PDB file of C-alpha atoms in Angstrom:
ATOM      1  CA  UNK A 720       0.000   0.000   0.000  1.00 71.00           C
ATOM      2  CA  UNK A 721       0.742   3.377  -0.076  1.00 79.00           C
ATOM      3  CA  UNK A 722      -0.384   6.444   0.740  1.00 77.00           C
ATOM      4  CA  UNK A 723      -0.092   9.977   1.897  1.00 82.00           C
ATOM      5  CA  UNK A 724      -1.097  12.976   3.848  1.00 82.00           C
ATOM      6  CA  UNK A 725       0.005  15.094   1.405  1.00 80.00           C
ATOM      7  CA  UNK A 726      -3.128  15.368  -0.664  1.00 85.00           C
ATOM      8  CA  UNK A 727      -4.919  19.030  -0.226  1.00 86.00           C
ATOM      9  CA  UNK A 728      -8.108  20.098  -0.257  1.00 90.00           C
ATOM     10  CA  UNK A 729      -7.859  22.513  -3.443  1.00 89.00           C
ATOM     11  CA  UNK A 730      -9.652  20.709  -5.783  1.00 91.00           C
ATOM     12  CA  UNK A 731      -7.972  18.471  -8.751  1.00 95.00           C
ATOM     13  CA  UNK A 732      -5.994  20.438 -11.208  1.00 95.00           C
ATOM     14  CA  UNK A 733      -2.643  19.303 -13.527  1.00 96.00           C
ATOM     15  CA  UNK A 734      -1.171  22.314 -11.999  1.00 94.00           C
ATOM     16  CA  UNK A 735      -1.552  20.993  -8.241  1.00 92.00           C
ATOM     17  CA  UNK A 736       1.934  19.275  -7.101  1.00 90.00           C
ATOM     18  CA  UNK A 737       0.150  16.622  -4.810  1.00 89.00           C
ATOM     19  CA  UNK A 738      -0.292  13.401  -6.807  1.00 92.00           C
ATOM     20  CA  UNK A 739       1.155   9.783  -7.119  1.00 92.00           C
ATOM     21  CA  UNK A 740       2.676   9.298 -10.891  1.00 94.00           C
ATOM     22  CA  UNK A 741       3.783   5.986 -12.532  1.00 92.00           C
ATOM     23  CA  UNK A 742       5.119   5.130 -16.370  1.00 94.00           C
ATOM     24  CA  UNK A 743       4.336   2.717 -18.426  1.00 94.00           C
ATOM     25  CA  UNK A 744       5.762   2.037 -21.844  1.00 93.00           C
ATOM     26  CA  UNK A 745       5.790  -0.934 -24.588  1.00 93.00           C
ATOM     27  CA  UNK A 746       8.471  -3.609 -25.528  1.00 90.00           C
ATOM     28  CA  UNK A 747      10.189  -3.081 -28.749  1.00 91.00           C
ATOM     29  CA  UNK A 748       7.687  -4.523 -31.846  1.00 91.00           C
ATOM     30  CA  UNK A 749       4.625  -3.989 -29.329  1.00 92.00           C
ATOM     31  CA  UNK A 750       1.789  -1.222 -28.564  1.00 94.00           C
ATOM     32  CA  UNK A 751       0.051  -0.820 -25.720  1.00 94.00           C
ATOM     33  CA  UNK A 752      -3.586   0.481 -25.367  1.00 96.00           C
ATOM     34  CA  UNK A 753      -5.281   1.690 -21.293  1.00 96.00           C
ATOM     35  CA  UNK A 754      -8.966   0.616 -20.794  1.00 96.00           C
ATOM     36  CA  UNK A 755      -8.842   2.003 -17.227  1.00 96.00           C
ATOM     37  CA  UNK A 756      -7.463   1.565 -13.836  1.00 95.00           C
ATOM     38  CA  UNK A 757      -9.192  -0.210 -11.081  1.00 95.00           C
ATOM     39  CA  UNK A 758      -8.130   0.958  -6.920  1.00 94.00           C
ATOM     40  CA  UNK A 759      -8.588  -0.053  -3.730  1.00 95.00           C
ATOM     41  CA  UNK A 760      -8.759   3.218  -1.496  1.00 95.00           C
ATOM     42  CA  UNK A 761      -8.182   3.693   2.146  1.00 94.00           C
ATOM     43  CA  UNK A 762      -7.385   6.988   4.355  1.00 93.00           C
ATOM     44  CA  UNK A 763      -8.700   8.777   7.314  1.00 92.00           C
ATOM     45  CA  UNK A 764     -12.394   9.377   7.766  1.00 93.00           C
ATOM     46  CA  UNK A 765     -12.194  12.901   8.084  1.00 92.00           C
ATOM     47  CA  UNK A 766     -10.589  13.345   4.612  1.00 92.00           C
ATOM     48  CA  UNK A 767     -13.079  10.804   2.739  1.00 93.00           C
ATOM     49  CA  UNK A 768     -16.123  12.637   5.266  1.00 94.00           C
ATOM     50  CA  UNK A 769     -19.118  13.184   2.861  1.00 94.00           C
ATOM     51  CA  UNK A 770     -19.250  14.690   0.383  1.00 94.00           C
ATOM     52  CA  UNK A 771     -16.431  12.764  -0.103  1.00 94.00           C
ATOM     53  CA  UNK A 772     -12.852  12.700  -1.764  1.00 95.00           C
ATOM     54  CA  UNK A 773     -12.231  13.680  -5.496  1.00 96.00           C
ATOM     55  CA  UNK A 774     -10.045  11.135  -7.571  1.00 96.00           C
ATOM     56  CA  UNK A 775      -9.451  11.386 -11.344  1.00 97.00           C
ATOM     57  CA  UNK A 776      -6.252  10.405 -13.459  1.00 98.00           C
ATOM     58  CA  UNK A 777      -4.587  12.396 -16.377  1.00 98.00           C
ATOM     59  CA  UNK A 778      -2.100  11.243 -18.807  1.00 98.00           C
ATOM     60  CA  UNK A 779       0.995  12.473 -20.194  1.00 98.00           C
ATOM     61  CA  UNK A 780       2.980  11.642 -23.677  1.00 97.00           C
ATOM     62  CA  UNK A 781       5.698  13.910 -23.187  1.00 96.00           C
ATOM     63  CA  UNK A 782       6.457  13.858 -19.543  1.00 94.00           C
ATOM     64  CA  UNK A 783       5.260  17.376 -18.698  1.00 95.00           C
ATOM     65  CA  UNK A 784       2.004  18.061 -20.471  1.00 97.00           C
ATOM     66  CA  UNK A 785      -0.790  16.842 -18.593  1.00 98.00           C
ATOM     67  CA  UNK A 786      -4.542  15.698 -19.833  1.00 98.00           C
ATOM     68  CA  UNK A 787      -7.169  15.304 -17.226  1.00 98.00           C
ATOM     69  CA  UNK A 788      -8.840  11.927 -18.151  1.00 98.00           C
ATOM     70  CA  UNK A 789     -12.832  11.828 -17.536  1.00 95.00           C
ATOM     71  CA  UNK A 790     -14.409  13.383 -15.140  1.00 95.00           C
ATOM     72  CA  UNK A 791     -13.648  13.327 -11.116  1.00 96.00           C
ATOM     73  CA  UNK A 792     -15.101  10.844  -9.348  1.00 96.00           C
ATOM     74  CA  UNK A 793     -16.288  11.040  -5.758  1.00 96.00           C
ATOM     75  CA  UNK A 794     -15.514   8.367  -2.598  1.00 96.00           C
ATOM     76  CA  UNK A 795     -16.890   8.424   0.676  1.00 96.00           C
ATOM     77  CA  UNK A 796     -15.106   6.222   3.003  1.00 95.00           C
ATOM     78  CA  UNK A 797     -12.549   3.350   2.105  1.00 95.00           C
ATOM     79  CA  UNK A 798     -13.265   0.920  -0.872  1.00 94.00           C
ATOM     80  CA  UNK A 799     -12.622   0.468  -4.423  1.00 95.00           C
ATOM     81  CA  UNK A 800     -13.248   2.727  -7.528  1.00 95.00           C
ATOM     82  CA  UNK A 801     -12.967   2.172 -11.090  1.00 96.00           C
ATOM     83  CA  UNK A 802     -11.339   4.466 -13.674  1.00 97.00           C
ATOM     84  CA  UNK A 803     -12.427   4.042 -17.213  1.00 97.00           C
ATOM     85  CA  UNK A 804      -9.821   5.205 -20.044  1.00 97.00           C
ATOM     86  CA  UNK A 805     -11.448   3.270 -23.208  1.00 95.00           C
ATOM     87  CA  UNK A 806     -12.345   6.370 -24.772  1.00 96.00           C
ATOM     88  CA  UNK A 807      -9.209   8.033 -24.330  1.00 98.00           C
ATOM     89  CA  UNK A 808      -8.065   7.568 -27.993  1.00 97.00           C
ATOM     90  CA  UNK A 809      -4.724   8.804 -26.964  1.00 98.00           C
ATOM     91  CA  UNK A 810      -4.095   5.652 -24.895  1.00 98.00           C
ATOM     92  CA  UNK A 811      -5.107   3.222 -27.458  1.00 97.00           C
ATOM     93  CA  UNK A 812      -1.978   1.944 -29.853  1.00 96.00           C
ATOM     94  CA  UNK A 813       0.517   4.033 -27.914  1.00 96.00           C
ATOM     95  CA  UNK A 814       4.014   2.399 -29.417  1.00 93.00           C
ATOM     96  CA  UNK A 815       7.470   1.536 -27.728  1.00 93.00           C
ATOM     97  CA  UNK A 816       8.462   5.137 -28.474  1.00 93.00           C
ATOM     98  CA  UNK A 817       6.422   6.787 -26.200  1.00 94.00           C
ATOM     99  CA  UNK A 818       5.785   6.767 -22.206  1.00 95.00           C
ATOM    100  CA  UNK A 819       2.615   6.983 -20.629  1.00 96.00           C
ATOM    101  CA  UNK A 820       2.859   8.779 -17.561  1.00 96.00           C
ATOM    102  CA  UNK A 821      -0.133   8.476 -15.431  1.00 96.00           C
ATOM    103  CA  UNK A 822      -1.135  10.682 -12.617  1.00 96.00           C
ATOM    104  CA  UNK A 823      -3.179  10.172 -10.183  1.00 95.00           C
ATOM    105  CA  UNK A 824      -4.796  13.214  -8.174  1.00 95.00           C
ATOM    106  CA  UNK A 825      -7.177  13.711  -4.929  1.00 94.00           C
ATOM    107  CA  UNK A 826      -9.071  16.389  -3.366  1.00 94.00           C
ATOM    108  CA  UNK A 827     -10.743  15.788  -0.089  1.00 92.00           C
ATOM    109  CA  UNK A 828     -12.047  17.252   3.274  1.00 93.00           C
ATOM    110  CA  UNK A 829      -9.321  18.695   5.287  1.00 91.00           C
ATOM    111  CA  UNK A 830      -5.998  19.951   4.182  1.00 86.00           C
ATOM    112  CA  UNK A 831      -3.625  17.174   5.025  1.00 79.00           C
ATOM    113  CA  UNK A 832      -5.335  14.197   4.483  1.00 77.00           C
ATOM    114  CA  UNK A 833      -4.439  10.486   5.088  1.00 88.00           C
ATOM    115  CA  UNK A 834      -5.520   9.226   1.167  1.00 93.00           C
ATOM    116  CA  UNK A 835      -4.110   6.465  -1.249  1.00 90.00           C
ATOM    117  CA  UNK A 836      -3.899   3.167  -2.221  1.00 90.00           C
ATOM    118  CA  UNK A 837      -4.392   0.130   0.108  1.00 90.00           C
ATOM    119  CA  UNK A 838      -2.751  -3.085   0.722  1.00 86.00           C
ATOM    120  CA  UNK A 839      -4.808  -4.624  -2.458  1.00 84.00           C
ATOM    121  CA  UNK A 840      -3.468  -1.579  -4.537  1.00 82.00           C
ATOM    122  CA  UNK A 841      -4.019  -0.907  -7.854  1.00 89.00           C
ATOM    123  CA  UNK A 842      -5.087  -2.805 -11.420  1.00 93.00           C
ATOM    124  CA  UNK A 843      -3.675  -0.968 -14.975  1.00 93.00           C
ATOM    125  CA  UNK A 844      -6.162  -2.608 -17.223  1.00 94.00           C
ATOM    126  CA  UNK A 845      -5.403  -3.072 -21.071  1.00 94.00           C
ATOM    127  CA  UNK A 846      -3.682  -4.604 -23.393  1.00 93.00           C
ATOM    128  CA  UNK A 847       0.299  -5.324 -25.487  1.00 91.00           C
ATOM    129  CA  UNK A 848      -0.374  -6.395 -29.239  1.00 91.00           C
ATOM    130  CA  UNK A 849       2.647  -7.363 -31.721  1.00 91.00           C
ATOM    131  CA  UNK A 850       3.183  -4.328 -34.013  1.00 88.00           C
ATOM    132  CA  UNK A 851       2.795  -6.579 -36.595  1.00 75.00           C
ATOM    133  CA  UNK A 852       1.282 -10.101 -37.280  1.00 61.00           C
ATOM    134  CA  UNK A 853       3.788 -12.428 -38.494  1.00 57.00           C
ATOM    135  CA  UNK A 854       2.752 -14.047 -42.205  1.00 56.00           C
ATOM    136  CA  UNK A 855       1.578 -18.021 -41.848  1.00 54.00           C
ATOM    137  CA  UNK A 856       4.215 -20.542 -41.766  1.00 47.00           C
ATOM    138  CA  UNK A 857       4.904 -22.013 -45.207  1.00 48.00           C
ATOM    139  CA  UNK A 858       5.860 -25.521 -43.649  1.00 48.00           C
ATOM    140  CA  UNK A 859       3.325 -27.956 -41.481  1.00 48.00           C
ATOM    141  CA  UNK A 860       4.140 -30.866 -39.436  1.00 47.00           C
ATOM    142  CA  UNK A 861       1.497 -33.446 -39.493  1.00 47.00           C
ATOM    143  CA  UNK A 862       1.455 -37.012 -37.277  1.00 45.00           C
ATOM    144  CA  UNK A 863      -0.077 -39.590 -39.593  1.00 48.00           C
ATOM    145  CA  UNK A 864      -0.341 -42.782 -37.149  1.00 47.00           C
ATOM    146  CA  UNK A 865       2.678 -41.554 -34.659  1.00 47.00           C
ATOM    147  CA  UNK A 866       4.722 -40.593 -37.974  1.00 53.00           C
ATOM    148  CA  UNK A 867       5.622 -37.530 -38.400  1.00 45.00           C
ATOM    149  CA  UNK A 868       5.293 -35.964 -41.558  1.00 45.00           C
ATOM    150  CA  UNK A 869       6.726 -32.150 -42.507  1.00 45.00           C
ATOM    151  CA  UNK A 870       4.534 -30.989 -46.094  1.00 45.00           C
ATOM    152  CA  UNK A 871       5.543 -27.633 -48.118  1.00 46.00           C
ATOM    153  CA  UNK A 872       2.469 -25.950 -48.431  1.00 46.00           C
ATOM    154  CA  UNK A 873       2.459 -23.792 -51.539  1.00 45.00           C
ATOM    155  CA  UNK A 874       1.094 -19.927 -51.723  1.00 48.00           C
ATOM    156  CA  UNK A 875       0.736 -17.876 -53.984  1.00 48.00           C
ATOM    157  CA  UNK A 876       0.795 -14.149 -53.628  1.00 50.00           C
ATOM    158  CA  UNK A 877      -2.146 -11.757 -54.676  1.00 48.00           C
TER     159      UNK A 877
END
């Protein structure tokens, strides 16, 4: 887990210097694409106290230009809450070039409040595809009756 009394109660903003950050980037020959992020919340109760604590993430390419993703999203107490980043079309097919940097920001009750991520922590949702799909394999192995057989299989290009 981890988590901080650092977060304010000014309301989320790229330009606030409270947050957690990670980066995530591709393998050589792969892209990656975000659906969302999925986190298991705990603090003290006066920080989360109704109406509750404002969470959202934002996303930077670059490093140092920030995108708020969504909307903020509100949590009362300890607990999970899911972050959905399907529509974000600038996290789908991101290539080994680029980092994502992903920041995560709160707002809550009281000035120096107790908020982040508990013992269960976090979930980065999404996917790695090859860059490119590799053509078929021009040779087969077949097992006639515990005999194996290797056939040329013939194609022809369009």
């Amino acid at each position: 887990s981890f988590r901080t009394t650092g977060f304010q109660n000014n309301g989320i903003d790229v330009g606030n210097t409270d947050y957690f950050q990670f980066i995530l980037s591709a393998a050589s020959g792969y892209v990656l694409s975000l659906t969302g992020i999925d986190g298991s919340f705990v603090g003290t109760t006066s920080y989360s106290a109704s109406p509750g604590v404002s969470q959202q993430w934002a996303y930077s390419l670059d490093g140092s230009t920030f995108t708020l993703i969504d909307t903020a999203q509100s949590r009362i107490g300890n607990g999970t809450t899911s972050f959905d980043f399907s529509g974000v079309s600038a996290l789908q097919n991101v290539d080994a070039s680029a980092d994502v940097t992903l920041r995560f920001y709160a707002s809550g009750q009281t000035s120096t409040g107790g908020w982040g991520f508990s013992s269960a922590g976090l979930d980065v949702n999404g996917t790695l595809a090859p860059t490119a799909v590799p053509e078929p394999s021009v040779l087969a192995l077949l097992s006639i009756g515990g005999l194996a057989v290797l056939r040329m299989v013939r194609r022809q290009k369009a």
